[in-house]
Coordinates of C-alpha atoms and ligand atoms in Angstrom, one line a residue:
X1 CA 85.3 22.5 75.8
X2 CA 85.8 25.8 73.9
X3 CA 87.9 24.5 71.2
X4 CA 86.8 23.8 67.7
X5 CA 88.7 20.3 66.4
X6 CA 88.4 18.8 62.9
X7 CA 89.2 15.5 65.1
X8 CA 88.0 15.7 68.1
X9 CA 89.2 12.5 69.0
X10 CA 92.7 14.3 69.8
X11 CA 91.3 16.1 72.7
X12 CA 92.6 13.0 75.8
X13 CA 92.0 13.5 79.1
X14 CA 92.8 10.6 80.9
X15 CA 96.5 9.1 81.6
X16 CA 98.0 6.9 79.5
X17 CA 100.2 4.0 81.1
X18 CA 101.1 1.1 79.3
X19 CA 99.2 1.9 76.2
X20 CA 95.9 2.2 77.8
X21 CA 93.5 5.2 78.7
X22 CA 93.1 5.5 82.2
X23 CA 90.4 7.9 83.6
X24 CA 90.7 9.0 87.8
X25 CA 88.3 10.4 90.1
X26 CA 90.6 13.2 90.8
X27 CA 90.8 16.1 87.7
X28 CA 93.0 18.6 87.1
X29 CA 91.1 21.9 85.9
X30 CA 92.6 23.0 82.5
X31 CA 91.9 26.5 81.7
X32 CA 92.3 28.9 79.0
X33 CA 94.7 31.7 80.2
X34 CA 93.2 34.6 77.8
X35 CA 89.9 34.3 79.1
X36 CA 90.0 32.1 82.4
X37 CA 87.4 29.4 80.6
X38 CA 87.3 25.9 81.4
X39 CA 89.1 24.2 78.5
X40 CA 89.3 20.7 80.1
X41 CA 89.3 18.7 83.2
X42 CA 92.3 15.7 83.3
X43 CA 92.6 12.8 85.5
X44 CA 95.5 13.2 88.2
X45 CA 97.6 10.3 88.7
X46 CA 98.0 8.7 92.4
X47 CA 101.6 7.5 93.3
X48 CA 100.5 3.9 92.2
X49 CA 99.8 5.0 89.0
X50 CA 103.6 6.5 88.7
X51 CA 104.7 3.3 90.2
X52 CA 102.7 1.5 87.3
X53 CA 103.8 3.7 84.4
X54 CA 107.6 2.9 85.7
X55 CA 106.6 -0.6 85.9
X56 CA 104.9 -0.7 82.0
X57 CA 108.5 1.4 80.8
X58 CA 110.6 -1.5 83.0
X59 CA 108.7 -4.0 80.7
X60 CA 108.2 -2.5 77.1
X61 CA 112.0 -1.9 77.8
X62 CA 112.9 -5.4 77.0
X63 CA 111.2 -5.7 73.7
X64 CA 111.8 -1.6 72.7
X65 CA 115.8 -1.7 73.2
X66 CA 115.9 -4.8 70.7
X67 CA 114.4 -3.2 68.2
X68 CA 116.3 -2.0 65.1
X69 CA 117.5 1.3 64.5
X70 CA 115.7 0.7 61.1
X71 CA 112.5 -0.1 62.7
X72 CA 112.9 3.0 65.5
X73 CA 113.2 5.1 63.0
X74 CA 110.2 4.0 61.3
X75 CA 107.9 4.6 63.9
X76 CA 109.1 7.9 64.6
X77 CA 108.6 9.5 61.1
X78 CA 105.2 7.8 61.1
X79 CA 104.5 9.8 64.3
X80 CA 106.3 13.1 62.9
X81 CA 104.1 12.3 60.1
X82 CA 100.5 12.4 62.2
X83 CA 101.6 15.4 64.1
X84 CA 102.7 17.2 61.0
X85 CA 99.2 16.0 59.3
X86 CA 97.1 16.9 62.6
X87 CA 99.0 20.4 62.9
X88 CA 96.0 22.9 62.9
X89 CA 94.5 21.0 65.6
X90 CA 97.5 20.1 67.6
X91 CA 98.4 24.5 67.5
X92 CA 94.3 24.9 68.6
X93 CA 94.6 22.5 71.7
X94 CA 98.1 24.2 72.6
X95 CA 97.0 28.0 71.9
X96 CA 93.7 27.2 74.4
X97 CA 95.8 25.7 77.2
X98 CA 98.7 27.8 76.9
X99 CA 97.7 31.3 75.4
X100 CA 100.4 31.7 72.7
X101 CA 98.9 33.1 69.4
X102 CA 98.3 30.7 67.2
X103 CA 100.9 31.1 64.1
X104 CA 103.2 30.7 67.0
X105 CA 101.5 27.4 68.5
X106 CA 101.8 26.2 64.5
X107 CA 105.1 27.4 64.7
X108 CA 105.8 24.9 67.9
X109 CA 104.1 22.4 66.2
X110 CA 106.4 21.9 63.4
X111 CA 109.8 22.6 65.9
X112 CA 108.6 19.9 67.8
X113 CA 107.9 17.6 64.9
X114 CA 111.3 18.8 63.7
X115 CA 112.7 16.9 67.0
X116 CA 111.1 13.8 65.8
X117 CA 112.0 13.8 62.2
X118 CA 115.6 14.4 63.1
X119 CA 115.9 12.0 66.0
X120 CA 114.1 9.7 63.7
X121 CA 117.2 9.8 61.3
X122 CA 119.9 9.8 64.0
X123 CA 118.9 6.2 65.2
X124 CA 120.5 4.7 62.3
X125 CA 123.8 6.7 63.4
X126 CA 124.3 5.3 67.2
X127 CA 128.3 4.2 65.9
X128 CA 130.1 2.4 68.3
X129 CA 134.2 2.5 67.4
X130 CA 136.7 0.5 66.9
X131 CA 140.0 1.2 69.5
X132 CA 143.7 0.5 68.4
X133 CA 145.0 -1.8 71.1
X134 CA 147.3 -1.3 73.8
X135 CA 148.5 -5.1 72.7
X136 CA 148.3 -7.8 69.9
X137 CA 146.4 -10.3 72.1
X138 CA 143.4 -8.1 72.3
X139 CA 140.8 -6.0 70.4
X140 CA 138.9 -2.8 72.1
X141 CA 135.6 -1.9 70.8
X142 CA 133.0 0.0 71.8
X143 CA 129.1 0.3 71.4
X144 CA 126.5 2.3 72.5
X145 CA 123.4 1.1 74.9
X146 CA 120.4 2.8 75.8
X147 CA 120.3 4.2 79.3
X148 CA 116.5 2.5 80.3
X149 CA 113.9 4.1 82.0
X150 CA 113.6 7.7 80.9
X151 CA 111.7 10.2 83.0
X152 CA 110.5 13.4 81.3
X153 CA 109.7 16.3 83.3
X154 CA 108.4 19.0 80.9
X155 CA 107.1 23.1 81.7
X156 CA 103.7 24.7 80.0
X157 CA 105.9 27.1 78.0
X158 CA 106.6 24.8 74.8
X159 CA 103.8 21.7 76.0
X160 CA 105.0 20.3 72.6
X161 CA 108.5 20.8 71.6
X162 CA 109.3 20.5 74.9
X163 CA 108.2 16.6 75.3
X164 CA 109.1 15.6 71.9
X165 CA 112.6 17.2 72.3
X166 CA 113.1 14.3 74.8
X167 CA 111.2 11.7 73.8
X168 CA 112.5 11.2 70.3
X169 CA 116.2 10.5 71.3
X170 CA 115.4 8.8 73.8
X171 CA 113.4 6.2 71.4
X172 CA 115.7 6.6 69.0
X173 CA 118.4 5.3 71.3
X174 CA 115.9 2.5 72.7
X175 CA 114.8 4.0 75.7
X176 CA 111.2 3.7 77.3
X177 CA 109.8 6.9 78.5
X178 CA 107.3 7.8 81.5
X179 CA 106.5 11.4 81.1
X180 CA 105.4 14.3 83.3
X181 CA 103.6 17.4 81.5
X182 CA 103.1 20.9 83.4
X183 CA 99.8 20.6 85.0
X184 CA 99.2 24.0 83.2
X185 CA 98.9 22.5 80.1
X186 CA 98.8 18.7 79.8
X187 CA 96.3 18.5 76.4
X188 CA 99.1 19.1 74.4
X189 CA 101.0 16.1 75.9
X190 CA 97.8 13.8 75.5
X191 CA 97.8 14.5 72.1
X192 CA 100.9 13.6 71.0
X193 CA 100.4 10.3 73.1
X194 CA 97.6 9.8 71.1
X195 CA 99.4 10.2 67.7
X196 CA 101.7 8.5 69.2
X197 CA 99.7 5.2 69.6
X198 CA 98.3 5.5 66.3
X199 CA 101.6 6.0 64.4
X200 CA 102.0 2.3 66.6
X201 CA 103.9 2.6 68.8
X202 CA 104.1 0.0 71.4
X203 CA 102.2 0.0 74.3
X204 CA 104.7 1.1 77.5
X205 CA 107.4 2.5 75.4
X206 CA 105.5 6.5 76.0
X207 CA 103.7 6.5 79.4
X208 CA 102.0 10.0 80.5
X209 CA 100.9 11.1 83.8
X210 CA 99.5 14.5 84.6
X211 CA 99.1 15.6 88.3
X212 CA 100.8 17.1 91.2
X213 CA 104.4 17.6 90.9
X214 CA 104.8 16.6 94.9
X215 CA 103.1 13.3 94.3
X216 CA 104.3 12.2 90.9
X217 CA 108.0 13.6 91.0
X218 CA 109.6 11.6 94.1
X219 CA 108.6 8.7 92.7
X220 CA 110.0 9.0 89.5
X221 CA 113.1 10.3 91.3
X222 CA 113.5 7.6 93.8
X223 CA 112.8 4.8 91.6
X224 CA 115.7 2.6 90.3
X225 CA 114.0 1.8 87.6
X226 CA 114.2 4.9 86.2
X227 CA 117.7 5.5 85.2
X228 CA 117.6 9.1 84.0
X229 CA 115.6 12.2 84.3
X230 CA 115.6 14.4 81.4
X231 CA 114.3 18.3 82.9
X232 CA 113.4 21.8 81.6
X233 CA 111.8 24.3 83.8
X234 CA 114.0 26.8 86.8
X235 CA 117.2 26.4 88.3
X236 CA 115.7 26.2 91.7
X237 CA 113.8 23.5 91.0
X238 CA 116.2 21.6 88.7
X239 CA 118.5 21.3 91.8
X240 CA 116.0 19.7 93.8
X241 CA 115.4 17.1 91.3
X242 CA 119.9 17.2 91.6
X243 CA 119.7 16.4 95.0
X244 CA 116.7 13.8 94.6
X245 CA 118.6 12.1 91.8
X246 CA 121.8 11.8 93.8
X247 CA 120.1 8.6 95.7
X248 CA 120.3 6.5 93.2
X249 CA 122.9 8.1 91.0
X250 CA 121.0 8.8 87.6
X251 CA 121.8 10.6 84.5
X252 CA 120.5 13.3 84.2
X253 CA 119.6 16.2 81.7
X254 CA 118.9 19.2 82.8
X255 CA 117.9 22.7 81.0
X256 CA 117.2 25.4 83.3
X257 CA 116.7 29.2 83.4
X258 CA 118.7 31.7 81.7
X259 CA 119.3 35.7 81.8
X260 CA 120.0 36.5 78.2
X261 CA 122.3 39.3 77.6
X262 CA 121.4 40.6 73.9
X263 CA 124.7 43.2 72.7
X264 CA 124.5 45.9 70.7
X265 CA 127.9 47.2 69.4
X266 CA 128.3 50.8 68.0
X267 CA 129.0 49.0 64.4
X268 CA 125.8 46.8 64.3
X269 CA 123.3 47.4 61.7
X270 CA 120.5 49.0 64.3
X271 CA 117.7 47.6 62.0
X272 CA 118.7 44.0 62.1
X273 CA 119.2 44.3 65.9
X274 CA 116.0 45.8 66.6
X275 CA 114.3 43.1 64.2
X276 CA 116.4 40.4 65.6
X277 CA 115.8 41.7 69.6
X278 CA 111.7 42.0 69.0
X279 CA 112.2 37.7 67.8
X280 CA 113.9 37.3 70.9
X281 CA 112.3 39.3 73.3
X282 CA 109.0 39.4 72.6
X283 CA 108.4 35.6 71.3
X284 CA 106.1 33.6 73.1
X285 CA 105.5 36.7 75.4
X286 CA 108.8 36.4 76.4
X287 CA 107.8 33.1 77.9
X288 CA 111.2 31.1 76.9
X289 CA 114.3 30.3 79.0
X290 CA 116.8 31.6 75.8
X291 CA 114.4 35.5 75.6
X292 CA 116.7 38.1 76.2
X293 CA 116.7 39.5 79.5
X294 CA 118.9 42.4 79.6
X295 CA 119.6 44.3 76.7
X296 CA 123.5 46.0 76.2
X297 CA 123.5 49.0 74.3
X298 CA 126.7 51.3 73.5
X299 CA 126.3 54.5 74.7
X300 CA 126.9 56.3 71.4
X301 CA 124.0 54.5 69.7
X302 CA 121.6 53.9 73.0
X303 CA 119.2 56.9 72.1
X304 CA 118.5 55.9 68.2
X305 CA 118.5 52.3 69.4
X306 CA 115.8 53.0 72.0
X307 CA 113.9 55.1 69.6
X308 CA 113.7 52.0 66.9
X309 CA 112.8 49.8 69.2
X310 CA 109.9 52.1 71.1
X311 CA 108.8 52.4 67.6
X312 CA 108.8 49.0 66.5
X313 CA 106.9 47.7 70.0
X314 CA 104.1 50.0 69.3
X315 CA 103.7 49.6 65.8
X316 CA 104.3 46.4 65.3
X317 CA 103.0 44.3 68.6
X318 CA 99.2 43.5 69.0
X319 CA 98.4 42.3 72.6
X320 CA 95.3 39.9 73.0
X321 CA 93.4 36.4 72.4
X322 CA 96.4 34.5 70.5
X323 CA 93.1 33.3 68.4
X324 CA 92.4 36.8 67.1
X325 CA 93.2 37.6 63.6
X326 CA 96.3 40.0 63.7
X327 CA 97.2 39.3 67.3
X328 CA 101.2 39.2 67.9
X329 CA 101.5 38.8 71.8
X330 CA 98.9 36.8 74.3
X331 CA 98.6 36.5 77.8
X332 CA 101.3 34.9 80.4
X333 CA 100.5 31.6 81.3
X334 CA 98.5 33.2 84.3
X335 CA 98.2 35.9 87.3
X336 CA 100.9 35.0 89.0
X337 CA 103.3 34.9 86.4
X338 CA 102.2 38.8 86.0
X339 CA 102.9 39.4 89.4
X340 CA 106.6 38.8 89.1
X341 CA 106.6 40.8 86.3
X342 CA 105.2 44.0 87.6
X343 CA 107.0 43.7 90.9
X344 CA 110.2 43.2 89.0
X345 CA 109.2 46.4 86.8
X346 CA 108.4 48.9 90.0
X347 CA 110.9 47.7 91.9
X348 CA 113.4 48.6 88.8
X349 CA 111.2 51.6 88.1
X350 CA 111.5 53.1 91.9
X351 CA 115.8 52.2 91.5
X352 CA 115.7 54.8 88.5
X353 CA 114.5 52.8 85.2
X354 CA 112.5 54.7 82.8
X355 CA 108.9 53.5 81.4
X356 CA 109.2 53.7 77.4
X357 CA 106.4 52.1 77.1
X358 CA 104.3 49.5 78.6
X359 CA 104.7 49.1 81.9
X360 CA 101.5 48.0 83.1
X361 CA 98.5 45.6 83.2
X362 CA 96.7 45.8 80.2
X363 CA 92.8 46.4 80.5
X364 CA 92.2 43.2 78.5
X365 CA 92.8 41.0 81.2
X366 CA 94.5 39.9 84.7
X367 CA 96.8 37.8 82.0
X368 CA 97.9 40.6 79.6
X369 CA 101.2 42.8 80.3
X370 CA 101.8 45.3 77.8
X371 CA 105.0 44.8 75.8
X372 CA 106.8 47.1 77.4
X373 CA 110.6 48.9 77.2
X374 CA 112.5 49.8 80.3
X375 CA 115.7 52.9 79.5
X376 CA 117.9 53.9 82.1
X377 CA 118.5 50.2 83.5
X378 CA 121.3 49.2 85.2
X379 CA 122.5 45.5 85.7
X380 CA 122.0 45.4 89.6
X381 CA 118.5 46.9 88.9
X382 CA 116.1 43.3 89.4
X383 CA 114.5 43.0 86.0
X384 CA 118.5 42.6 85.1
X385 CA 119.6 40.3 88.0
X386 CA 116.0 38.0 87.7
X387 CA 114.8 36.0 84.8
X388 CA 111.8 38.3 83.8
X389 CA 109.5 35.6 81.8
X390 CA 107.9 38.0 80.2
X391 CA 107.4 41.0 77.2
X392 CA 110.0 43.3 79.1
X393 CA 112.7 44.8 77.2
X394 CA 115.5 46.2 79.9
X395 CA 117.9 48.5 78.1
X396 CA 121.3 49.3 80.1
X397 CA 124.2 51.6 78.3
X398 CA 128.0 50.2 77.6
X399 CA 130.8 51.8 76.8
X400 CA 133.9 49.7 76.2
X401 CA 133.8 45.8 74.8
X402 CA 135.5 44.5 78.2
X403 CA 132.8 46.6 80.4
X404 CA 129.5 44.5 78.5
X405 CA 131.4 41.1 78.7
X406 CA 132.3 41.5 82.5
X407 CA 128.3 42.3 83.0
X408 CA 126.9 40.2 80.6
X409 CA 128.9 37.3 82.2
X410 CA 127.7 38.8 86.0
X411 CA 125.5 36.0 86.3
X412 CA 125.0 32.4 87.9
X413 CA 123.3 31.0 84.6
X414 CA 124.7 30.8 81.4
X415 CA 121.9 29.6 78.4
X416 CA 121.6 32.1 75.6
X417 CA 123.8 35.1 74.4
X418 CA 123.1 37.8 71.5
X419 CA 125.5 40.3 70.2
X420 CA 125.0 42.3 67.2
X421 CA 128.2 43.9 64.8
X422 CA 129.7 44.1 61.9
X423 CA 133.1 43.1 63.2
X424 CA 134.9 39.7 62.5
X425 CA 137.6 39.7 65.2
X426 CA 134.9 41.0 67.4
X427 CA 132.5 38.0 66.6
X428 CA 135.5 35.5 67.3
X429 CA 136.7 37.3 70.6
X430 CA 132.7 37.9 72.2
X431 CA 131.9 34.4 71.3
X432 CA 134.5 32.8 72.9
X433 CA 134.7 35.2 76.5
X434 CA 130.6 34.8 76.6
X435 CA 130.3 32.0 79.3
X436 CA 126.9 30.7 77.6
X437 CA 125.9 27.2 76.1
X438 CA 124.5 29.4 72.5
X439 CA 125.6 32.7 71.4
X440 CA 123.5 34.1 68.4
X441 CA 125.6 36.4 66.3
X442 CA 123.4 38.6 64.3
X443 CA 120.8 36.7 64.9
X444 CA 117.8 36.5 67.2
X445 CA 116.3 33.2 66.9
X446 CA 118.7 29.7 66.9
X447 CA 116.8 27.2 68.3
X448 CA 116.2 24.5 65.7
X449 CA 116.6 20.6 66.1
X450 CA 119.8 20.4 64.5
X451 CA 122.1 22.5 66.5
X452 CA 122.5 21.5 70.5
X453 CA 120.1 23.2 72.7
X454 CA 121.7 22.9 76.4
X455 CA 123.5 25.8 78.8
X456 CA 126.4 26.2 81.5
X457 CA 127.2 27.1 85.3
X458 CA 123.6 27.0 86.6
X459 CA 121.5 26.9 83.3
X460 CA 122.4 23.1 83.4
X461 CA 124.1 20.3 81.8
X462 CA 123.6 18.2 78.7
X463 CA 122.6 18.6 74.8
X464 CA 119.2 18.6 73.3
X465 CA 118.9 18.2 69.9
X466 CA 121.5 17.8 67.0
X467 CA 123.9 14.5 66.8
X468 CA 124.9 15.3 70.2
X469 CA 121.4 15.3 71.8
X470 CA 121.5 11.1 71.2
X471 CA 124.4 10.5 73.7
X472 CA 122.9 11.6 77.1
X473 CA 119.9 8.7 75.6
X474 CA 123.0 6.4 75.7
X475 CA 125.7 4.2 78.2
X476 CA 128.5 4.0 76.2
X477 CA 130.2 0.1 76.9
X478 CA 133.6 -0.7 76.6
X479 CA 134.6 -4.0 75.4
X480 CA 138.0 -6.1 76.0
X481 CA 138.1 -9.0 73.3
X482 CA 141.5 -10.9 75.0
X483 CA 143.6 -13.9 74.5
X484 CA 144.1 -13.3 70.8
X485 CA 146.2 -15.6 69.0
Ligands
SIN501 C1 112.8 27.0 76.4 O1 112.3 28.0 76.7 O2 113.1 26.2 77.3 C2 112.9 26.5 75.0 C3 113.0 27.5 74.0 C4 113.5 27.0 72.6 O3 113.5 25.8 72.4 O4 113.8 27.9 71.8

């Protein structure tokens, strides 16, 4: 263990099903991806101990769905309240397991307390209706139930925000969770289970098992139990999960990858777009599914554009330990992650895209690619056509309004959109033709737990977050009261 804790005590490493701490022979080697060190080894779970953690959500089901709103909501501040209090340690645990500097893993932190604190609130506001009636003799009303069973399956790039993004509404709504963290970095997971138990919440309500996505995933998706999986992580393998679904007809919640087009018009203010791009690029080493991917410039402003924003990389971005004093960008999450990007970068580069900067390993480490700009990039080059994950800016020239809405819509996914002017009518008339879930207008960062976090066409379906996120935590039940006299 390599990380220094004021409670050490938050550091789990052994499952947690039905409010107890399971250890297994089989471990799961945690390591640090800035320095390859050993940060932790984690008990796997077998298939039984899926089957088990189902079984413990089946039960704490029948007391946790009669709760009151007023006692959900409770609970769930006192949690938000732990995390919030344990915050240092909680970004120390996630910055060791995940590489993400630490301002940024306080950062997540807090977002992923945010989830909780506003979920916690939005229990008390699960409003069935009242339906004028087709006929005197009868009333309609409806009311809202929890779905069950929830299945979580989460990815190492937010290990917090993440998990608590879906378990708070679905505990708000009265749903029991069993939970499946990224095997990259499950000690962020852990940890919230463990403020979790201590802020007491009831044994079997959160259920965690770490381990082998081909072992733990077919049960949760075959079970009956379970009546809907929640998902972030890629397209590809949100449609498998689809497909396994389809057998016994869940719910489901799926947020997938994106390809983020971030548009520049001739009337933006160039300052605000490059700060704005270098949020949404460059965060979490442009390890999230709503990072810009391709970058639309006009024409007439694409040479002082690139200039700023050559500038700004290399003066402003420090690549290394995300522990380091003054360090902006760490690693990716691990070699192979920096194999895709350097393949997507010379195979771009040898179609005709120009190296602004960057565009290589750096010598700190197999982990660390240097933020990097691409010029001269065309949208069927593939760091436009591929979701890069990574600190690679890919600038392509536009010239008309039509031409950069036809290309930034010539893709299957459809998360996260950007576009930068000064221009009312334009805001209005981009924001509606973008086919994307989110559209950020003058703005680079809009993730935040009140608005709804979700995409279209293959970047998925439902709402996280915001007084929308509750419903796909809910059944909604339609009641006939007849024979009225
Ligand atoms: C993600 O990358 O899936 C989440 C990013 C965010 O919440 O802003």
């Amino acid at each position: 263990m390599n990380i220094t804790l004021n409670d050490t005590s938050l550091l789990k490493t052994d499952l947690y099903i039905n409010g107890q701490w399971l250890n297994r022979d089989i471990k799961l080697a945690v390591t640090n991806p800035a320095n390859a060190s050993l940060v932790a080894e984690v008990s796997t779970a077998s298939k039984e101990d899926t089957l088990d953690a189902i079984a413990a959500a089946s039960e704490a089901l029948k007391s946790w769905s009669q709760t009151t709103a007023k006692q959900r909501s409770a609970l769930l501040k006192k949690w938000f309240q732990l995390i919030m209090g344990n915050q240092d340690d909680l970004a120390s645990i996630l910055t060791a397991e995940q590489g993400k500097v630490i301002a940024e893993a306080k950062g997540e932190i807090a977002y992923g307390a945010s989830y909780i604190e506003w979920f916690a609130e939005e229990a008390k506001r699960i409003n069935g209706d009242v339906i004028p009636q087709p006929s005197n003799d009868r009333r309609i009303i409806t009311i809202k139930q929890p779905v069950g069973v929830v299945a979580c399956i989460t990815p190492w790039n937010f290990p917090n925000a993440m998990l608590t993004r879906k378990i708070a509404p679905a505990l708000a709504a009265g749903c029991t969770v069993v939970c499946k963290p990224a095997s990259e970095t499950p000690l962020s997971a852990l940890a919230l289970a463990e403020l979790a138990e201590r802020a007491g919440i009831p044994a079997g309500v959160i259920n965690l098992v770490v381990g082998k996505a081909s072992i733990i995933g077919p049960v949760l998706t075959a079970s009956s139990e379970v009546r809907k999986l929640s998902f972030t992580g890629s397209t590809q393998v949100g449609k498998l999960l689809l497909e396994e679904c389809a057998a016994t007809v869940k719910k489901v919640s799926m947020e997938l990858g994106g390809n983020a087009p971030f548009i520049i018009f001739d009337d933006a203010d160039l300052d605000a777009a490059v700060t704005g791009l270098m949020a949404s690029k460059y965060r979490n080493a442009g390890q999230t599914c709503v990072c810009t991917n391709r970058v639309f410039v006009h024409q007439s402003i694409y040479q002082s554009f690139s200039e700023k924003l050559v500038a700004a990389v290399e003066q402003n971005l420090t690549l290394g330990d995300g522990t380091t004093e003054g360090v902006t960008t760490g690693p990716l999450i691990n070699k192979g992650a920096v194999s895709i990007v350097v393949d997507l970068v010379e195979k771009s580069v040898a179609k005709g895209a120009k190296i602004a900067t960057g565009g290589s390993v750096s010598e700190l480490g197999d982990c660390f690619y240097k933020p990097t700009v691409l010029t001269a990039v065309t949208n069927d080059m593939p760091i436009a056509t591929d979701e890069i994950f990574g600190p690679v800016a890919a600038l392509i020239p536009f010239e008309s309004d039509q031409q950069v809405i036809d290309m930034a819509n010539d893709t299957k996914v459809g998360l996260a959109a950007y576009f930068y002017t000064g221009d009312i009518s334009r805001i209005w008339r981009v924001s509606e033709q973008l086919e994307y879930g989110m559209i950020g207008v003058n703005e680079g960062i809009i993730s935040n737990e009140m608005a709804p976090f979700g995409g279209v066409k293959e970047s998925g379906m439902g709402r996280e977050g915001s007084k929308y996120g509750l419903d796909d935590y809910l059944e909604l039940k339609y009641i006939c009261m007849g024979g009225l006299k």
